[in-house]
Structure formats: structure tokens, C-alpha cells
Amino acid sequence: MSDPADLLIVGGRVFVAYGPTALVPHGSNVGPPPVGTASAIAIRDGRIAWIGRDDEGLREWRNPTTDVVEAHGGLITAGFDDAHIHVREGADELDRVDLFRLESVETVQAAIAGQAAADPDAPWVLGKGWLYAAFPGGLPDSALLDAVVADRPAFMGCFDGHTGWANTAALRLAGIDRETRDPADGVIVRDAATGEATGVLKEGAQELVKRHIPPSTTAATLDAMRRTIADLDRAGITAIQEAWVEPERVALWRTLLDEGALTVRARLALPMQPGGATLDEYETLVGDLRGGEWLDAGILKAFADGVIEARTASMLDPYVDDTSTGWPEWDADTLDAFAAEADRRGWQMEIHAIGDAGVRMALDAYERAAAANPARDPDRRHRIEHIETIAGADIPRFARLGVVASMQPYHADPTPNQADVWAGNIGPERAGRAWSWGSIRRAGGMLAFGSDWPVVPFDPFIALNAAVNRQTIDGHPAGGWLPSERLSTSDALAAYGHGSAYAAFADGRRGTLRVGGDADLVVLDRDILAEGPSSIIGTSVALTVVGGQVVHRSEALS
Ligand SMILES: [Zn+2]
């Protein structure tokens, strides 16, 4: 008999690994195709000790101290690895009024009025998550906010973080009036007739107001991060990749690591921007974390452009009824020089790129970096984040250059209102190349999935639904939006597990279930592979295991 298991899960179906290995670039370390017969898994010392059948597991791996969990036919699969999330930012906004999914001015105002009434002594009224489509013309104004908060400053962040909405008191506090010049990295939206600021602030112009908002204390931020990590455990997320960590905030993560509060594995991306910290400074700051089992730092994050809704994403051709092609954040030569140096020194890069020109700029930078550093280890795994539109010619470049397509499927939620603003800005032809994960995958590219929370919720099942069905959570449109981009459920699961682990250089340890790998896995309350794509919405996580420890167990399993 083997040594007994700490944890033995029986009565499920084990989704071992990834589909056709021929599609995985660089011959990365993946197991055999999905196995339909394994129903049990044994875990010992934080690792997967065995995968097989119930009878064998109960006979060989159980002793009186083994925690035996009956999975009731649920799928046993790798834990979700959210490859693009903002845990700290989301945590700091946990207690703000959430305007996400509110689709009319009246419902937005009512929610804000409720927040103001609930805490009349709060110096500010703060909110998050508003949708462009909630407002006629796609943008709110300060009068709409003054109508519900007149006695103190109020600031509401848009769901995507690229646009802010301030009331008159907040504009006054920030000293914004018709004479105020736009900052270099943003726009104060003005009334076309009067020239007065409307209360809408794009990109960096938000900082004019945001810097007056009292910052949360370190203790409050850590408390909110701990609450968020508990929520991630319940959602089945066993690893996260934090998409923007200012150098001074690395210490928050070290604190969570030191106190044992990290029940998700975290990998941090540090800002890469002109005038920002140097690579020497970063190597001093996080050199000891590189490759860490629970806390890792090896990514540099840059922005190639903005977003389509605000017409700041960088497009190859102008926006509809516009001469502007958006707003590249870098000139190509500067980005290329940064990228070549970071690549030479062994950093992984991730570049936010939403417009087709932004995506091309990022691919070009990676291609030139590789050409500039022929002696470097070719296993680079640089990434592009979002990829909301793409020129057809650039689709095969992901596989060819070994660039990971890091996408957040729920951004493609095809609600009519939201799609109207997004698609209306770029027109039908380019909207027909929206979120092309199916094409990138077919061309051999590696997908990594995530949420971009707090932009949208981190619930993996709404993301899987968007990836597989290309439908809203209530099933619209019939047949899916751009159905040729739909993924199989197993491919979508693989992107959320193996693909994201690959993007974190952790596929040798996790992201697939195999003997010897980290015991980072979930048991779902059903078998979505057997029940089909329509079963994804409504699925929940029954058990979450990270490093062999049970961090979430539903009532049904206890
Ligand atoms: Zn993000």
C-alpha cells in the first residue's frame, strides 16, 4: 500500500489536461488528452499523488485520517488561473456603490442616491462600474450627478477604468474650469457650445479629481484584499496575475505572503512606462520573488493604447464619423527600445492593446525584441492583453512569435446596449473581428483567460459562457455573436487553467491535473463537459483546493 492521501476525492470526472498537443506552441509540458474514465484523485503533501478510479483510490489511498470527498459526479479540473486581474484596486473599491449592469440614467442615479443616504457623513460619495450605454450619447455629465449628490464631492469610475464622472463639487475641489488645460495623458471633456467641463474625464485627466479622494489606509487595503482572496477561493480561482502593481504596493503582497493569507498563488506585473522605475530598481525590489511558489514577480506591464468605447484604442483606420485613429500611448521606437532591453534582461512583458493598431504595435515590439536579442533563451512568453480587435494578418503572428493572447472573455458580453457603443465606434466590418479567440487558437496561438476584475466580475463561469457560447448570461443572441469564434468547453477550460499557467511560466507545476503537480484544483457541482455548453451558467464551485489545502467547500459537500 502507498502512503495514505491527505485528501481523496472520489465520484467525480477528472479533466486531466489539454486537447491536441500539436496546437500547443513550444512543445510545452502537457499531459495526455482528456480522460473520461478517471473519477478519483489523491492528494498528499500539497501535490497530486495519484489519479484513477474510485474503487482503487478507496482501497489504496484511504486511511482513517484521510479527508474523503464525494464529488457527486462533478467535474474535477485544474483551478482557475485568472491571468489578468486587479485584486488591490478591486479590493480598495469593494465598498463603493456598484453601477455595473445598470442600463438607464434613472437606475444609476437611484443607486448613487442610496449610497449617499446610507453614509451622510462620508466626505465623498464614490462609485464604480458605470456603463457608457447607460447614458444617451454614451457619456454622463456633472448635472446628472449633481441631481443626486450636491452637498459634497462625488466621483464615479467607469467599468473599464478609462473614464471618470465627477459632480460639480468635485470639479470645483479639483480646480477644473473652462480655463483648465488638458493634461498630457488625458482629456477634460467639454461642452461643444460653452467650453465648460462636462464632468467627464478621460484617461489621465481622472487624476485631477482622484488625487483629492482620501486614500485608504494600508490596514484597510490589506483587510479588503483578504476579503477579496476569500471570495476568489469561493469562485474556484487558485492563481491570479495582478496586472498593475505600483512599486510601492509590492509590500502589500509581501505582507499577505508573510502572514500566510495568500490562498491564491499570485504573480505581479510591474509598470513599464517612460520615466518610471528602471529595471535595475525593479530587480532590487522583486528579485527575491522571481519564480516564487506563492508570490512571483516577473512581468512588466505597458499600455499600447486605451479603449474603443472612449475612442482611445489605437486603430489602423479612423473611428466612425471621425478623423481620429485613437491614442497610442507610445511611439513605436520608444516602445521597441524598452521592449528590447526588458527582453534582453529576461523579463516577461504584457502589453495592453485593444485596437487593431495597438495589437500590431505590441506584436511588432516583441518581434523586434526577439530579433535584437538572438542569443537569449527563446522561451519568452510575452503577452498581449485584451485584443478586442485584430487585423486578419496579425492573427497567425501569435503562434509564430510565441506571444500569448491574454483575453478576458466576459468583456465580449454581447448585451445590446454595450455592443452598440463598442461596435458603433468602429463600424460593422471591424466589429466582425471582435475578440477573435477562436481564430487565434485555430492558428496555433496560446490563449490565457482572465477577468480584468473589477472591470467585470471575476466569476469564471460568466467568462466561460462568453468564450464558449458568445452569448449573454441569459442566452442572447441565439447561436452566439460571431459564432465562428466560439471555443469548445474543454479549450476554454484549458485557456483558464493550462494557458494561464503557461503565461505565468508555471505550466510545469499546475494548470493541468497530473501526478506530481501542485494540487491546485476545483470540483464543480456538475460535469459541464458532459452536460454541454448550456450548463455553464448556473455552475458553481463545490470544492477549491490550493497547494493541497481545502480553501472552499460548499454546503453540499460537507
Ligand atoms: Zn486590466
PDB file of N, CA, C and O in Angstrom, residues 304-332:
ATOM      1  N   ALA A 304      -0.332  49.927 -24.733  1.00  0.00           N
ATOM      2  CA  ALA A 304      -0.162  50.406 -26.101  1.00  0.00           C
ATOM      3  C   ALA A 304      -1.218  51.446 -26.449  1.00  0.00           C
ATOM      4  O   ALA A 304      -0.992  52.325 -27.274  1.00  0.00           O
ATOM      5  N   ASP A 305      -2.403  51.331 -25.843  1.00  0.00           N
ATOM      6  CA  ASP A 305      -3.496  52.237 -26.211  1.00  0.00           C
ATOM      7  C   ASP A 305      -4.540  52.289 -25.108  1.00  0.00           C
ATOM      8  O   ASP A 305      -4.261  51.909 -23.967  1.00  0.00           O
ATOM      9  N   GLY A 306      -5.739  52.793 -25.460  1.00  0.00           N
ATOM     10  CA  GLY A 306      -6.810  52.955 -24.477  1.00  0.00           C
ATOM     11  C   GLY A 306      -7.938  51.978 -24.728  1.00  0.00           C
ATOM     12  O   GLY A 306      -7.708  50.768 -24.781  1.00  0.00           O
ATOM     13  N   VAL A 307      -9.163  52.487 -24.897  1.00  0.00           N
ATOM     14  CA  VAL A 307     -10.328  51.618 -25.097  1.00  0.00           C
ATOM     15  C   VAL A 307     -11.170  52.130 -26.264  1.00  0.00           C
ATOM     16  O   VAL A 307     -11.176  53.320 -26.583  1.00  0.00           O
ATOM     17  N   ILE A 308     -11.910  51.223 -26.862  1.00  0.00           N
ATOM     18  CA  ILE A 308     -12.740  51.577 -28.013  1.00  0.00           C
ATOM     19  C   ILE A 308     -13.921  52.450 -27.601  1.00  0.00           C
ATOM     20  O   ILE A 308     -14.283  53.398 -28.315  1.00  0.00           O
ATOM     21  N   GLU A 309     -14.536  52.159 -26.446  1.00  0.00           N
ATOM     22  CA  GLU A 309     -15.712  52.929 -26.036  1.00  0.00           C
ATOM     23  C   GLU A 309     -15.404  54.428 -25.945  1.00  0.00           C
ATOM     24  O   GLU A 309     -16.246  55.265 -26.253  1.00  0.00           O
ATOM     25  N   ALA A 310     -14.199  54.771 -25.484  1.00  0.00           N
ATOM     26  CA  ALA A 310     -13.813  56.172 -25.360  1.00  0.00           C
ATOM     27  C   ALA A 310     -13.020  56.658 -26.574  1.00  0.00           C
ATOM     28  O   ALA A 310     -12.494  57.765 -26.566  1.00  0.00           O
ATOM     29  N   ARG A 311     -12.942  55.837 -27.604  1.00  0.00           N
ATOM     30  CA  ARG A 311     -12.207  56.157 -28.832  1.00  0.00           C
ATOM     31  C   ARG A 311     -10.737  56.458 -28.562  1.00  0.00           C
ATOM     32  O   ARG A 311     -10.115  57.285 -29.245  1.00  0.00           O
ATOM     33  N   THR A 312     -10.183  55.819 -27.545  1.00  0.00           N
ATOM     34  CA  THR A 312      -8.757  55.981 -27.264  1.00  0.00           C
ATOM     35  C   THR A 312      -7.951  54.749 -27.666  1.00  0.00           C
ATOM     36  O   THR A 312      -6.726  54.796 -27.660  1.00  0.00           O
ATOM     37  N   ALA A 313      -8.611  53.631 -28.000  1.00  0.00           N
ATOM     38  CA  ALA A 313      -7.878  52.483 -28.543  1.00  0.00           C
ATOM     39  C   ALA A 313      -7.276  52.877 -29.886  1.00  0.00           C
ATOM     40  O   ALA A 313      -7.870  53.636 -30.655  1.00  0.00           O
ATOM     41  N   SER A 314      -6.098  52.347 -30.176  1.00  0.00           N
ATOM     42  CA  SER A 314      -5.375  52.739 -31.392  1.00  0.00           C
ATOM     43  C   SER A 314      -5.797  51.846 -32.561  1.00  0.00           C
ATOM     44  O   SER A 314      -5.638  50.627 -32.512  1.00  0.00           O
ATOM     45  N   MET A 315      -6.371  52.490 -33.597  1.00  0.00           N
ATOM     46  CA  MET A 315      -6.927  51.764 -34.733  1.00  0.00           C
ATOM     47  C   MET A 315      -6.106  52.034 -35.988  1.00  0.00           C
ATOM     48  O   MET A 315      -5.550  53.121 -36.173  1.00  0.00           O
ATOM     49  N   LEU A 316      -6.068  51.055 -36.890  1.00  0.00           N
ATOM     50  CA  LEU A 316      -5.365  51.240 -38.162  1.00  0.00           C
ATOM     51  C   LEU A 316      -6.082  52.274 -39.032  1.00  0.00           C
ATOM     52  O   LEU A 316      -5.448  53.007 -39.793  1.00  0.00           O
ATOM     53  N   ASP A 317      -7.409  52.311 -38.954  1.00  0.00           N
ATOM     54  CA  ASP A 317      -8.203  53.283 -39.714  1.00  0.00           C
ATOM     55  C   ASP A 317      -9.049  54.094 -38.741  1.00  0.00           C
ATOM     56  O   ASP A 317      -9.326  53.651 -37.627  1.00  0.00           O
ATOM     57  N   PRO A 318      -9.509  55.295 -39.163  1.00  0.00           N
ATOM     58  CA  PRO A 318     -10.226  56.166 -38.221  1.00  0.00           C
ATOM     59  C   PRO A 318     -11.513  55.556 -37.676  1.00  0.00           C
ATOM     60  O   PRO A 318     -12.118  54.676 -38.283  1.00  0.00           O
ATOM     61  N   TYR A 319     -11.895  56.083 -36.518  1.00  0.00           N
ATOM     62  CA  TYR A 319     -13.195  55.725 -35.941  1.00  0.00           C
ATOM     63  C   TYR A 319     -14.315  56.209 -36.867  1.00  0.00           C
ATOM     64  O   TYR A 319     -14.107  57.053 -37.749  1.00  0.00           O
ATOM     65  N   VAL A 320     -15.500  55.661 -36.649  1.00  0.00           N
ATOM     66  CA  VAL A 320     -16.672  56.036 -37.443  1.00  0.00           C
ATOM     67  C   VAL A 320     -16.961  57.531 -37.246  1.00  0.00           C
ATOM     68  O   VAL A 320     -16.947  58.021 -36.113  1.00  0.00           O
ATOM     69  N   ASP A 321     -17.204  58.241 -38.354  1.00  0.00           N
ATOM     70  CA  ASP A 321     -17.513  59.667 -38.326  1.00  0.00           C
ATOM     71  C   ASP A 321     -16.457  60.473 -37.571  1.00  0.00           C
ATOM     72  O   ASP A 321     -16.767  61.320 -36.730  1.00  0.00           O
ATOM     73  N   ASP A 322     -15.208  60.198 -37.860  1.00  0.00           N
ATOM     74  CA  ASP A 322     -14.125  60.777 -37.069  1.00  0.00           C
ATOM     75  C   ASP A 322     -12.872  60.750 -37.948  1.00  0.00           C
ATOM     76  O   ASP A 322     -12.750  59.905 -38.834  1.00  0.00           O
ATOM     77  N   THR A 323     -11.947  61.671 -37.704  1.00  0.00           N
ATOM     78  CA  THR A 323     -10.661  61.559 -38.385  1.00  0.00           C
ATOM     79  C   THR A 323      -9.628  60.884 -37.475  1.00  0.00           C
ATOM     80  O   THR A 323      -8.541  60.539 -37.924  1.00  0.00           O
ATOM     81  N   SER A 324      -9.982  60.714 -36.202  1.00  0.00           N
ATOM     82  CA  SER A 324      -9.026  60.185 -35.228  1.00  0.00           C
ATOM     83  C   SER A 324      -8.890  58.672 -35.347  1.00  0.00           C
ATOM     84  O   SER A 324      -9.864  57.956 -35.551  1.00  0.00           O
ATOM     85  N   THR A 325      -7.664  58.193 -35.193  1.00  0.00           N
ATOM     86  CA  THR A 325      -7.420  56.753 -35.117  1.00  0.00           C
ATOM     87  C   THR A 325      -7.098  56.343 -33.687  1.00  0.00           C
ATOM     88  O   THR A 325      -6.560  55.264 -33.447  1.00  0.00           O
ATOM     89  N   GLY A 326      -7.447  57.202 -32.719  1.00  0.00           N
ATOM     90  CA  GLY A 326      -7.239  56.834 -31.329  1.00  0.00           C
ATOM     91  C   GLY A 326      -5.944  57.385 -30.783  1.00  0.00           C
ATOM     92  O   GLY A 326      -5.418  58.370 -31.289  1.00  0.00           O
ATOM     93  N   TRP A 327      -5.428  56.699 -29.804  1.00  0.00           N
ATOM     94  CA  TRP A 327      -4.466  57.307 -28.941  1.00  0.00           C
ATOM     95  C   TRP A 327      -3.394  56.309 -28.527  1.00  0.00           C
ATOM     96  O   TRP A 327      -3.453  55.739 -27.437  1.00  0.00           O
ATOM     97  N   PRO A 328      -2.399  56.075 -29.378  1.00  0.00           N
ATOM     98  CA  PRO A 328      -1.312  55.195 -28.934  1.00  0.00           C
ATOM     99  C   PRO A 328      -0.585  55.827 -27.754  1.00  0.00           C
ATOM    100  O   PRO A 328      -0.341  57.024 -27.732  1.00  0.00           O
ATOM    101  N   GLU A 329      -0.265  55.009 -26.755  1.00  0.00           N
ATOM    102  CA  GLU A 329       0.383  55.539 -25.550  1.00  0.00           C
ATOM    103  C   GLU A 329       1.890  55.686 -25.741  1.00  0.00           C
ATOM    104  O   GLU A 329       2.547  56.316 -24.925  1.00  0.00           O
ATOM    105  N   TRP A 330       2.419  55.054 -26.766  1.00  0.00           N
ATOM    106  CA  TRP A 330       3.853  55.092 -27.002  1.00  0.00           C
ATOM    107  C   TRP A 330       4.081  55.445 -28.467  1.00  0.00           C
ATOM    108  O   TRP A 330       3.245  55.144 -29.314  1.00  0.00           O
ATOM    109  N   ASP A 331       5.257  56.031 -28.769  1.00  0.00           N
ATOM    110  CA  ASP A 331       5.657  55.970 -30.170  1.00  0.00           C
ATOM    111  C   ASP A 331       6.447  54.676 -30.330  1.00  0.00           C
ATOM    112  O   ASP A 331       7.068  54.185 -29.386  1.00  0.00           O
ATOM    113  N   ALA A 332       6.355  54.103 -31.515  1.00  0.00           N
ATOM    114  CA  ALA A 332       6.849  52.742 -31.719  1.00  0.00           C
ATOM    115  C   ALA A 332       8.333  52.622 -31.376  1.00  0.00           C
ATOM    116  O   ALA A 332       8.753  51.624 -30.775  1.00  0.00           O
TER     117      ALA A 332
END
